[in-house]
Amino acid sequence: MYAVIQAGGAGTRLKTITGDLPKVMVEICGKPILEWQLESLKKSGIHDFLVIISKNGKAISDYFGDGKKFGVSISYIKEESPLGTAGGLYFARDIIKDDFILCFGDLMLDVDWMRFHRFHKEKGSALTAFAHPNSHPFDSDLLVSDEDEKIIKIDSKNNVRDYYYENLTNAGLYVCSKEVLDYVAEPTKIDFEKVVLKHFVEDGKAYAYRSSEYVKDCGTPDRFYSVENDLKNGIIHGKSLANPQKCIFLDRDGTINKYNGLVTKTDELKLEEDAASAIQKINSSKYLAICVTNQPVIARGDTTLEELKNIHNKMETLLGKGGAYLDALYFCPHHPDKGFEGEVPEFKIDCDCRKPKIGLLKKAEARFNIDLKKSWLIGDTDRDIQTGINGGCRTIFLDTTPNPPIRFKDAKPDFVCHSLTEAVNLILTLERDDHD
Ligand SMILES: [Zn+2]
């Protein structure tokens, strides 16, 4: 498989660091960003590179040459005049005959590219965007996706957002099928996101691959130094899904949002005061933050899947305003007891995912390569603690909910805490003590 690297950008915002170098040649810990990218792709078995360069790209071809020195093969497409972020792809059509990766050259990253490609294949996608939640969704372009992770639309950051949204932003990495090259029919100035991605979204052939991996641009001096720090601390490589991940699983009601009976309407959801700040601490650690929740309100017919989606969008929106995000959320819509008025028969089943069963943990484990034994579950009921134990995780019981529906008595947690902040601090302190 080929990787096409868009390396045409000039890096004007980084001038204080780079001088006149192309952006991709900015050195982080002694290597140009582009070299870090090559190494990540090479680890996934990708050896063929097409690098799109502009007129000032000589520094790039001088450094990388034909790639032999780096154990890969590199050819170049040189744009005589600027062709935007997609126009240069026109020249790739004679070389690339199958799926390929497209990567913007100013991104520091480490990604399990084969996992990304597998997702593209499984969905039968024509164009798959690498998507992730970030700590400032309110001023980012967002991808809006459906239950099957198909992209329905791109929500511009310039829109007035008086609604709740999913925290899902476009990172600038794609798996493309050959169709994408066919679409770029002329060597003219074309914007990849505004024209090519938009076309495939409208055609219903674009998917969003939600991942927890590290992908950040270093386009300003502030970001540059924070990326350098993350590299030194092993965060960038550690978060690649080629490596087993550690996760803090969070129950929803009584853990992230205030427990106030079953939530059936968006208005009823209110975050715990410390939810965003506690989850933000998880986000800047080596742990993933994944919510796992039973929502029998669906099976009972007390609310709809659409309303539940909006409830979760509200949670993501509020967390995002507080600079925090969930890497993923999994819910069980089922309930085993039949025979009630208004129930939805298709969800009245004895499923594998209703906690304390571990179907939700297993889904997360498969998608994010999670090592459950190195993971934690935090929740406010006996059922949560039993779920963590059943999954082989360590557990923390949150003693926050007055009169919880199931009192903590049988399942024995590893620790008892009185707030989410206390629980997260405890895990991160133990982590430091482990030198793990
Ligand atoms: Zn279920």
GROMACS .gro file of C-alpha atoms and ligand atoms in nm:
model
  437
    1MET     CA    1   0.000   0.000   0.000
    2TYR     CA    2   0.117   0.352  -0.081
    3ALA     CA    3   0.123   0.645   0.157
    4VAL     CA    4   0.087   0.986   0.000
    5ILE     CA    5   0.227   1.266   0.212
    6GLN     CA    6   0.106   1.618   0.143
    7ALA     CA    7   0.423   1.814   0.222
    8GLY     CA    8   0.359   2.134   0.028
    9GLY     CA    9   0.285   2.366   0.323
   10ALA     CA   10   0.523   2.653   0.392
   11GLY     CA   11   0.506   2.673   0.772
   12THR     CA   12   0.472   3.048   0.803
   13ARG     CA   13   0.333   3.035   1.158
   14LEU     CA   14   0.641   2.845   1.275
   15LYS     CA   15   0.891   3.087   1.127
   16THR     CA   16   1.042   3.159   1.467
   17ILE     CA   17   1.144   2.794   1.488
   18THR     CA   18   1.193   2.689   1.127
   19GLY     CA   19   1.314   2.990   0.934
   20ASP     CA   20   1.231   2.918   0.570
   21LEU     CA   21   1.213   2.539   0.596
   22PRO     CA   22   0.900   2.356   0.475
   23LYS     CA   23   0.675   2.263   0.771
   24VAL     CA   24   0.745   1.892   0.742
   25MET     CA   25   1.117   1.954   0.796
   26VAL     CA   26   1.063   2.106   1.141
   27GLU     CA   27   1.275   1.901   1.377
   28ILE     CA   28   1.129   1.750   1.691
   29CYS     CA   29   1.382   1.583   1.919
   30GLY     CA   30   1.638   1.580   1.639
   31LYS     CA   31   1.426   1.446   1.351
   32PRO     CA   32   1.200   1.619   1.098
   33ILE     CA   33   0.827   1.562   1.150
   34LEU     CA   34   0.816   1.381   0.816
   35GLU     CA   35   1.073   1.129   0.938
   36TRP     CA   36   0.858   1.051   1.244
   37GLN     CA   37   0.569   0.993   1.004
   38LEU     CA   38   0.776   0.761   0.784
   39GLU     CA   39   0.878   0.559   1.088
   40SER     CA   40   0.519   0.521   1.205
   41LEU     CA   41   0.402   0.408   0.860
   42LYS     CA   42   0.698   0.174   0.820
   43LYS     CA   43   0.614   0.002   1.150
   44SER     CA   44   0.275  -0.083   0.997
   45GLY     CA   45   0.445  -0.240   0.696
   46ILE     CA   46   0.411   0.052   0.455
   47HIS     CA   47   0.723   0.106   0.244
   48ASP     CA   48   0.609   0.296  -0.064
   49PHE     CA   49   0.581   0.672  -0.036
   50LEU     CA   50   0.472   0.948  -0.269
   51VAL     CA   51   0.560   1.287  -0.129
   52ILE     CA   52   0.390   1.592  -0.278
   53ILE     CA   53   0.621   1.892  -0.260
   54SER     CA   54   0.599   2.251  -0.371
   55LYS     CA   55   0.865   2.468  -0.531
   56ASN     CA   56   1.047   2.510  -0.200
   57GLY     CA   57   1.057   2.131  -0.149
   58LYS     CA   58   1.424   2.083  -0.231
   59ALA     CA   59   1.514   2.060   0.137
   60ILE     CA   60   1.281   1.760   0.159
   61SER     CA   61   1.413   1.566  -0.141
   62ASP     CA   62   1.773   1.647  -0.043
   63TYR     CA   63   1.720   1.501   0.303
   64PHE     CA   64   1.511   1.194   0.219
   65GLY     CA   65   1.638   1.114  -0.133
   66ASP     CA   66   1.492   0.791  -0.271
   67GLY     CA   67   1.428   0.668   0.083
   68LYS     CA   68   1.688   0.385   0.081
   69LYS     CA   69   1.867   0.535   0.380
   70PHE     CA   70   1.539   0.502   0.573
   71GLY     CA   71   1.453   0.154   0.448
   72VAL     CA   72   1.166   0.273   0.229
   73SER     CA   73   1.104   0.383  -0.129
   74ILE     CA   74   1.015   0.748  -0.193
   75SER     CA   75   0.912   0.924  -0.511
   76TYR     CA   76   0.807   1.287  -0.542
   77ILE     CA   77   0.535   1.486  -0.709
   78LYS     CA   78   0.651   1.841  -0.755
   79GLU     CA   79   0.385   2.107  -0.797
   80GLU     CA   80   0.501   2.387  -1.023
   81SER     CA   81   0.213   2.604  -0.903
   82PRO     CA   82   0.015   2.559  -0.579
   83LEU     CA   83  -0.262   2.298  -0.624
   84GLY     CA   84  -0.424   2.322  -0.282
   85THR     CA   85  -0.442   2.017  -0.056
   86ALA     CA   86  -0.580   1.780  -0.322
   87GLY     CA   87  -0.480   1.893  -0.674
   88GLY     CA   88  -0.141   1.718  -0.659
   89LEU     CA   89  -0.319   1.383  -0.625
   90TYR     CA   90  -0.394   1.407  -0.998
   91PHE     CA   91  -0.036   1.300  -1.066
   92ALA     CA   92  -0.070   0.991  -0.845
   93ARG     CA   93  -0.332   0.825  -1.064
   94ASP     CA   94  -0.080   0.647  -1.288
   95ILE     CA   95   0.118   0.515  -0.994
   96ILE     CA   96  -0.143   0.408  -0.737
   97LYS     CA   97  -0.389   0.137  -0.834
   98ASP     CA   98  -0.542   0.045  -0.498
   99ASP     CA   99  -0.626   0.178  -0.151
  100PHE     CA  100  -0.375   0.430  -0.019
  101ILE     CA  101  -0.311   0.647   0.282
  102LEU     CA  102  -0.317   1.024   0.262
  103CYS     CA  103  -0.143   1.212   0.537
  104PHE     CA  104  -0.086   1.583   0.593
  105GLY     CA  105   0.282   1.635   0.656
  106ASP     CA  106   0.274   1.874   0.952
  107LEU     CA  107   0.115   1.624   1.192
  108MET     CA  108   0.301   1.452   1.473
  109LEU     CA  109   0.146   1.111   1.514
  110ASP     CA  110   0.180   0.744   1.572
  111VAL     CA  111  -0.102   0.532   1.437
  112ASP     CA  112  -0.172   0.162   1.387
  113TRP     CA  113  -0.234   0.212   1.015
  114MET     CA  114  -0.339  -0.147   0.948
  115ARG     CA  115  -0.618  -0.119   1.207
  116PHE     CA  116  -0.728   0.203   1.035
  117HIS     CA  117  -0.723   0.030   0.693
  118ARG     CA  118  -0.912  -0.272   0.830
  119PHE     CA  119  -1.192  -0.041   0.945
  120HIS     CA  120  -1.205   0.116   0.595
  121LYS     CA  121  -1.242  -0.232   0.441
  122GLU     CA  122  -1.499  -0.355   0.692
  123LYS     CA  123  -1.721  -0.052   0.628
  124GLY     CA  124  -1.687  -0.078   0.250
  125SER     CA  125  -1.583   0.286   0.264
  126ALA     CA  126  -1.453   0.491  -0.030
  127LEU     CA  127  -1.293   0.756   0.192
  128THR     CA  128  -1.229   0.714   0.563
  129ALA     CA  129  -1.130   1.009   0.778
  130PHE     CA  130  -0.930   0.958   1.095
  131ALA     CA  131  -1.141   1.129   1.361
  132HIS     CA  132  -1.088   1.202   1.726
  133PRO     CA  133  -1.238   1.401   2.009
  134ASN     CA  134  -1.036   1.704   2.120
  135SER     CA  135  -1.028   1.944   2.413
  136HIS     CA  136  -1.176   2.237   2.217
  137PRO     CA  137  -1.462   2.101   2.002
  138PHE     CA  138  -1.650   2.433   2.035
  139ASP     CA  139  -1.410   2.603   1.792
  140SER     CA  140  -1.333   2.304   1.567
  141ASP     CA  141  -1.491   2.172   1.248
  142LEU     CA  142  -1.684   1.861   1.347
  143LEU     CA  143  -1.774   1.542   1.168
  144VAL     CA  144  -2.131   1.433   1.224
  145SER     CA  145  -2.169   1.057   1.194
  146ASP     CA  146  -2.452   0.805   1.220
  147GLU     CA  147  -2.472   0.484   1.425
  148ASP     CA  148  -2.274   0.297   1.160
  149GLU     CA  149  -1.999   0.566   1.174
  150LYS     CA  150  -2.087   0.694   0.829
  151ILE     CA  151  -2.026   1.068   0.798
  152ILE     CA  152  -2.354   1.251   0.743
  153LYS     CA  153  -2.215   1.602   0.727
  154ILE     CA  154  -1.931   1.834   0.817
  155ASP     CA  155  -2.032   2.091   1.076
  156SER     CA  156  -1.824   2.405   1.020
  157LYS     CA  157  -1.681   2.584   1.320
  158ASN     CA  158  -1.836   2.901   1.176
  159ASN     CA  159  -2.189   2.769   1.232
  160VAL     CA  160  -2.377   2.904   1.532
  161ARG     CA  161  -2.392   2.591   1.750
  162ASP     CA  162  -2.705   2.629   1.957
  163TYR     CA  163  -2.739   2.250   1.974
  164TYR     CA  164  -2.556   1.961   2.138
  165TYR     CA  165  -2.295   1.783   1.931
  166GLU     CA  166  -2.064   1.484   1.928
  167ASN     CA  167  -1.700   1.572   1.994
  168LEU     CA  168  -1.553   1.433   1.673
  169THR     CA  169  -1.295   1.630   1.478
  170ASN     CA  170  -1.114   1.557   1.154
  171ALA     CA  171  -0.743   1.496   1.212
  172GLY     CA  172  -0.616   1.517   0.852
  173LEU     CA  173  -0.537   1.150   0.784
  174TYR     CA  174  -0.733   0.938   0.540
  175VAL     CA  175  -0.757   0.593   0.392
  176CYS     CA  176  -0.868   0.644   0.034
  177SER     CA  177  -0.986   0.399  -0.227
  178LYS     CA  178  -0.883   0.438  -0.591
  179GLU     CA  179  -1.214   0.619  -0.648
  180VAL     CA  180  -1.070   0.922  -0.472
  181LEU     CA  181  -0.796   0.956  -0.735
  182ASP     CA  182  -1.053   0.915  -1.011
  183TYR     CA  183  -1.243   1.207  -0.861
  184VAL     CA  184  -0.942   1.442  -0.885
  185ALA     CA  185  -0.973   1.461  -1.262
  186GLU     CA  186  -0.759   1.766  -1.331
  187PRO     CA  187  -0.436   1.914  -1.196
  188THR     CA  188  -0.604   2.230  -1.066
  189LYS     CA  189  -0.621   2.390  -0.723
  190ILE     CA  190  -0.855   2.174  -0.512
  191ASP     CA  191  -0.917   2.167  -0.137
  192PHE     CA  192  -0.929   1.813  -0.002
  193GLU     CA  193  -1.176   1.868   0.281
  194LYS     CA  194  -1.403   2.125   0.117
  195VAL     CA  195  -1.428   1.950  -0.219
  196VAL     CA  196  -1.317   1.586  -0.214
  197LEU     CA  197  -1.433   1.483   0.134
  198LYS     CA  198  -1.755   1.681   0.089
  199HIS     CA  199  -1.828   1.495  -0.236
  200PHE     CA  200  -1.788   1.151  -0.077
  201VAL     CA  201  -1.993   1.255   0.228
  202GLU     CA  202  -2.277   1.365   0.001
  203ASP     CA  203  -2.248   1.036  -0.185
  204GLY     CA  204  -2.281   0.846   0.144
  205LYS     CA  205  -1.944   0.676   0.096
  206ALA     CA  206  -1.730   0.843   0.366
  207TYR     CA  207  -1.676   0.706   0.718
  208ALA     CA  208  -1.524   0.843   1.038
  209TYR     CA  209  -1.272   0.621   1.217
  210ARG     CA  210  -1.286   0.733   1.580
  211SER     CA  211  -0.951   0.666   1.742
  212SER     CA  212  -0.772   0.757   2.064
  213GLU     CA  213  -0.430   0.769   1.896
  214TYR     CA  214  -0.206   1.074   1.905
  215VAL     CA  215  -0.236   1.303   1.604
  216LYS     CA  216  -0.157   1.671   1.654
  217ASP     CA  217  -0.039   1.947   1.434
  218CYS     CA  218   0.256   2.153   1.549
  219GLY     CA  219   0.151   2.461   1.355
  220THR     CA  220   0.218   2.721   1.627
  221PRO     CA  221   0.514   2.760   1.865
  222ASP     CA  222   0.295   2.670   2.169
  223ARG     CA  223   0.171   2.349   2.011
  224PHE     CA  224   0.521   2.268   1.892
  225TYR     CA  225   0.661   2.269   2.246
  226SER     CA  226   0.372   2.068   2.388
  227VAL     CA  227   0.416   1.804   2.115
  228GLU     CA  228   0.789   1.787   2.189
  229ASN     CA  229   0.707   1.727   2.554
  230ASP     CA  230   0.461   1.449   2.468
  231LEU     CA  231   0.723   1.281   2.250
  232LYS     CA  232   0.981   1.290   2.530
  233ASN     CA  233   0.728   1.145   2.775
  234GLY     CA  234   0.645   0.850   2.549
  235ILE     CA  235   0.283   0.963   2.507
  236ILE     CA  236   0.288   0.972   2.126
  237HIS     CA  237   0.414   0.615   2.072
  238GLY     CA  238   0.234   0.484   2.380
  239LYS     CA  239  -0.104   0.584   2.239
  240SER     CA  240  -0.059   0.394   1.910
  241LEU     CA  241  -0.317   0.116   1.906
  242ALA     CA  242  -0.044  -0.123   1.794
  243ASN     CA  243   0.046  -0.114   2.166
  244PRO     CA  244  -0.189  -0.244   2.438
  245GLN     CA  245  -0.380   0.042   2.601
  246LYS     CA  246  -0.481   0.111   2.958
  247CYS     CA  247  -0.828   0.245   3.016
  248ILE     CA  248  -1.034   0.400   3.292
  249PHE     CA  249  -1.390   0.284   3.231
  250LEU     CA  250  -1.647   0.523   3.372
  251ASP     CA  251  -2.005   0.448   3.458
  252ARG     CA  252  -2.239   0.730   3.351
  253ASP     CA  253  -2.518   0.813   3.598
  254GLY     CA  254  -2.376   0.899   3.941
  255THR     CA  255  -2.021   0.900   3.806
  256ILE     CA  256  -2.005   1.153   3.520
  257ASN     CA  257  -2.350   1.308   3.559
  258LYS     CA  258  -2.548   1.359   3.877
  259TYR     CA  259  -2.759   1.062   3.977
  260ASN     CA  260  -3.120   1.170   3.965
  261GLY     CA  261  -3.316   0.859   3.873
  262LEU     CA  262  -3.321   0.741   3.512
  263VAL     CA  263  -3.246   1.008   3.256
  264THR     CA  264  -3.503   1.003   2.976
  265LYS     CA  265  -3.482   1.362   2.850
  266THR     CA  266  -3.184   1.573   2.749
  267ASP     CA  267  -3.281   1.845   2.998
  268GLU     CA  268  -3.246   1.603   3.288
  269LEU     CA  269  -2.875   1.542   3.240
  270LYS     CA  270  -2.648   1.750   3.463
  271LEU     CA  271  -2.277   1.686   3.500
  272GLU     CA  272  -2.113   1.630   3.836
  273GLU     CA  273  -1.926   1.951   3.922
  274ASP     CA  274  -1.585   1.788   3.890
  275ALA     CA  275  -1.658   1.563   3.590
  276ALA     CA  276  -1.478   1.774   3.327
  277SER     CA  277  -1.170   1.849   3.537
  278ALA     CA  278  -1.135   1.484   3.648
  279ILE     CA  279  -1.175   1.350   3.293
  280GLN     CA  280  -0.931   1.611   3.164
  281LYS     CA  281  -0.671   1.457   3.396
  282ILE     CA  282  -0.737   1.117   3.237
  283ASN     CA  283  -0.703   1.273   2.890
  284SER     CA  284  -0.356   1.402   2.963
  285SER     CA  285  -0.244   1.070   3.112
  286LYS     CA  286  -0.168   0.742   2.937
  287TYR     CA  287  -0.519   0.613   3.013
  288LEU     CA  288  -0.818   0.618   2.782
  289ALA     CA  289  -1.149   0.749   2.919
  290ILE     CA  290  -1.439   0.530   2.805
  291CYS     CA  291  -1.795   0.546   2.936
  292VAL     CA  292  -1.989   0.219   2.975
  293THR     CA  293  -2.353   0.250   3.073
  294ASN     CA  294  -2.673   0.046   3.099
  295GLN     CA  295  -2.964   0.232   2.942
  296PRO     CA  296  -3.268   0.009   2.989
  297VAL     CA  297  -3.478   0.322   2.927
  298ILE     CA  298  -3.457   0.223   2.560
  299ALA     CA  299  -3.597  -0.129   2.614
  300ARG     CA  300  -3.869   0.010   2.839
  301GLY     CA  301  -3.973   0.259   2.575
  302ASP     CA  302  -3.912   0.546   2.818
  303THR     CA  303  -3.696   0.722   2.562
  304THR     CA  304  -3.582   0.678   2.202
  305LEU     CA  305  -3.239   0.609   2.053
  306GLU     CA  306  -3.248   0.960   1.900
  307GLU     CA  307  -3.311   1.121   2.239
  308LEU     CA  308  -3.040   0.908   2.401
  309LYS     CA  309  -2.797   1.021   2.128
  310ASN     CA  310  -2.885   1.381   2.211
  311ILE     CA  311  -2.837   1.315   2.584
  312HIS     CA  312  -2.490   1.182   2.506
  313ASN     CA  313  -2.419   1.474   2.275
  314LYS     CA  314  -2.509   1.704   2.564
  315MET     CA  315  -2.265   1.520   2.787
  316GLU     CA  316  -1.989   1.551   2.524
  317THR     CA  317  -2.069   1.917   2.461
  318LEU     CA  318  -2.054   2.006   2.831
  319LEU     CA  319  -1.736   1.806   2.887
  320GLY     CA  320  -1.585   1.973   2.577
  321LYS     CA  321  -1.662   2.318   2.718
  322GLY     CA  322  -1.465   2.208   3.024
  323GLY     CA  323  -1.170   2.096   2.807
  324ALA     CA  324  -1.237   1.722   2.851
  325TYR     CA  325  -1.350   1.437   2.629
  326LEU     CA  326  -1.442   1.070   2.628
  327ASP     CA  327  -1.245   0.850   2.391
  328ALA     CA  328  -1.560   0.644   2.340
  329LEU     CA  329  -1.898   0.564   2.488
  330TYR     CA  330  -2.071   0.226   2.482
  331PHE     CA  331  -2.423   0.168   2.607
  332CYS     CA  332  -2.650  -0.131   2.654
  333PRO     CA  333  -3.009  -0.056   2.542
  334HIS     CA  334  -3.145  -0.393   2.659
  335HIS     CA  335  -3.340  -0.534   2.952
  336PRO     CA  336  -3.422  -0.900   3.008
  337ASP     CA  337  -3.767  -0.878   3.177
  338LYS     CA  338  -4.054  -0.887   2.929
  339GLY     CA  339  -4.422  -0.808   2.963
  340PHE     CA  340  -4.446  -0.438   3.043
  341GLU     CA  341  -4.661  -0.179   2.876
  342GLY     CA  342  -4.483   0.039   2.620
  343GLU     CA  343  -4.175  -0.180   2.602
  344VAL     CA  344  -3.974  -0.223   2.281
  345PRO     CA  345  -3.968  -0.601   2.214
  346GLU     CA  346  -3.648  -0.600   2.005
  347PHE     CA  347  -3.450  -0.470   2.307
  348LYS     CA  348  -3.616  -0.697   2.562
  349ILE     CA  349  -3.353  -0.966   2.541
  350ASP     CA  350  -3.100  -1.136   2.763
  351CYS     CA  351  -2.799  -0.971   2.597
  352ASP     CA  352  -2.425  -0.999   2.654
  353CYS     CA  353  -2.370  -0.631   2.720
  354ARG     CA  354  -2.588  -0.538   3.018
  355LYS     CA  355  -2.356  -0.480   3.313
  356PRO     CA  356  -2.241  -0.677   3.513
  357LYS     CA  357  -2.185  -0.871   3.191
  358ILE     CA  358  -1.878  -0.751   3.009
  359GLY     CA  359  -1.994  -0.713   2.648
  360LEU     CA  360  -1.931  -0.337   2.656
  361LEU     CA  361  -1.579  -0.384   2.793
  362LYS     CA  362  -1.513  -0.647   2.526
  363LYS     CA  363  -1.625  -0.411   2.248
  364ALA     CA  364  -1.388  -0.142   2.376
  365GLU     CA  365  -1.109  -0.398   2.420
  366ALA     CA  366  -1.135  -0.505   2.055
  367ARG     CA  367  -1.161  -0.155   1.909
  368PHE     CA  368  -0.885   0.007   2.119
  369ASN     CA  369  -0.655  -0.289   2.192
  370ILE     CA  370  -0.717  -0.248   2.566
  371ASP     CA  371  -0.540  -0.457   2.827
  372LEU     CA  372  -0.828  -0.507   3.073
  373LYS     CA  373  -0.593  -0.628   3.346
  374LYS     CA  374  -0.417  -0.292   3.346
  375SER     CA  375  -0.745  -0.102   3.337
  376TRP     CA  376  -0.985   0.034   3.596
  377LEU     CA  377  -1.359   0.068   3.631
  378ILE     CA  378  -1.512   0.348   3.837
  379GLY     CA  379  -1.880   0.333   3.926
  380ASP     CA  380  -2.134   0.400   4.196
  381THR     CA  381  -2.317   0.066   4.214
  382ASP     CA  382  -2.254  -0.292   4.304
  383ARG     CA  383  -2.329  -0.377   3.942
  384ASP     CA  384  -2.042  -0.158   3.818
  385ILE     CA  385  -1.794  -0.309   4.060
  386GLN     CA  386  -1.901  -0.661   3.959
  387THR     CA  387  -1.855  -0.563   3.591
  388GLY     CA  388  -1.500  -0.451   3.658
  389ILE     CA  389  -1.425  -0.770   3.850
  390ASN     CA  390  -1.579  -0.986   3.576
  391GLY     CA  391  -1.361  -0.807   3.319
  392GLY     CA  392  -1.040  -0.848   3.520
  393CYS     CA  393  -1.007  -0.473   3.589
  394ARG     CA  394  -0.932  -0.304   3.917
  395THR     CA  395  -1.230  -0.116   4.058
  396ILE     CA  396  -1.320   0.195   4.254
  397PHE     CA  397  -1.657   0.233   4.418
  398LEU     CA  398  -1.780   0.592   4.419
  399ASP     CA  399  -1.971   0.661   4.733
  400THR     CA  400  -2.158   0.959   4.587
  401THR     CA  401  -2.513   0.855   4.519
  402PRO     CA  402  -2.767   0.879   4.799
  403ASN     CA  403  -2.986   0.569   4.796
  404PRO     CA  404  -2.829   0.407   4.489
  405PRO     CA  405  -3.054   0.157   4.312
  406ILE     CA  406  -2.823  -0.127   4.405
  407ARG     CA  407  -2.624  -0.086   4.723
  408PHE     CA  408  -2.263  -0.184   4.738
  409LYS     CA  409  -2.251  -0.504   4.942
  410ASP     CA  410  -2.145  -0.818   4.755
  411ALA     CA  411  -1.885  -0.713   4.501
  412LYS     CA  412  -1.574  -0.595   4.677
  413PRO     CA  413  -1.401  -0.298   4.513
  414ASP     CA  414  -1.028  -0.236   4.538
  415PHE     CA  415  -1.093   0.115   4.671
  416VAL     CA  416  -1.376   0.337   4.783
  417CYS     CA  417  -1.362   0.709   4.692
  418HIS     CA  418  -1.596   1.001   4.748
  419SER     CA  419  -1.558   1.185   4.419
  420LEU     CA  420  -1.444   1.119   4.064
  421THR     CA  421  -1.151   1.355   4.120
  422GLU     CA  422  -1.035   1.155   4.420
  423ALA     CA  423  -1.066   0.830   4.223
  424VAL     CA  424  -0.871   0.958   3.921
  425ASN     CA  425  -0.600   1.109   4.143
  426LEU     CA  426  -0.566   0.777   4.322
  427ILE     CA  427  -0.521   0.584   3.996
  428LEU     CA  428  -0.266   0.830   3.861
  429THR     CA  429  -0.071   0.826   4.190
  430LEU     CA  430  -0.061   0.446   4.193
  431GLU     CA  431   0.053   0.461   3.830
  432ARG     CA  432   0.347   0.683   3.919
  433ASP     CA  433   0.439   0.456   4.209
  434ASP     CA  434   0.438   0.157   3.972
  435HIS     CA  435   0.684   0.339   3.740
  436ASP     CA  436   0.477   0.174   3.472
  437ZN      ZN  437  -2.721  -0.522   2.621
   0.00000   0.00000   0.00000
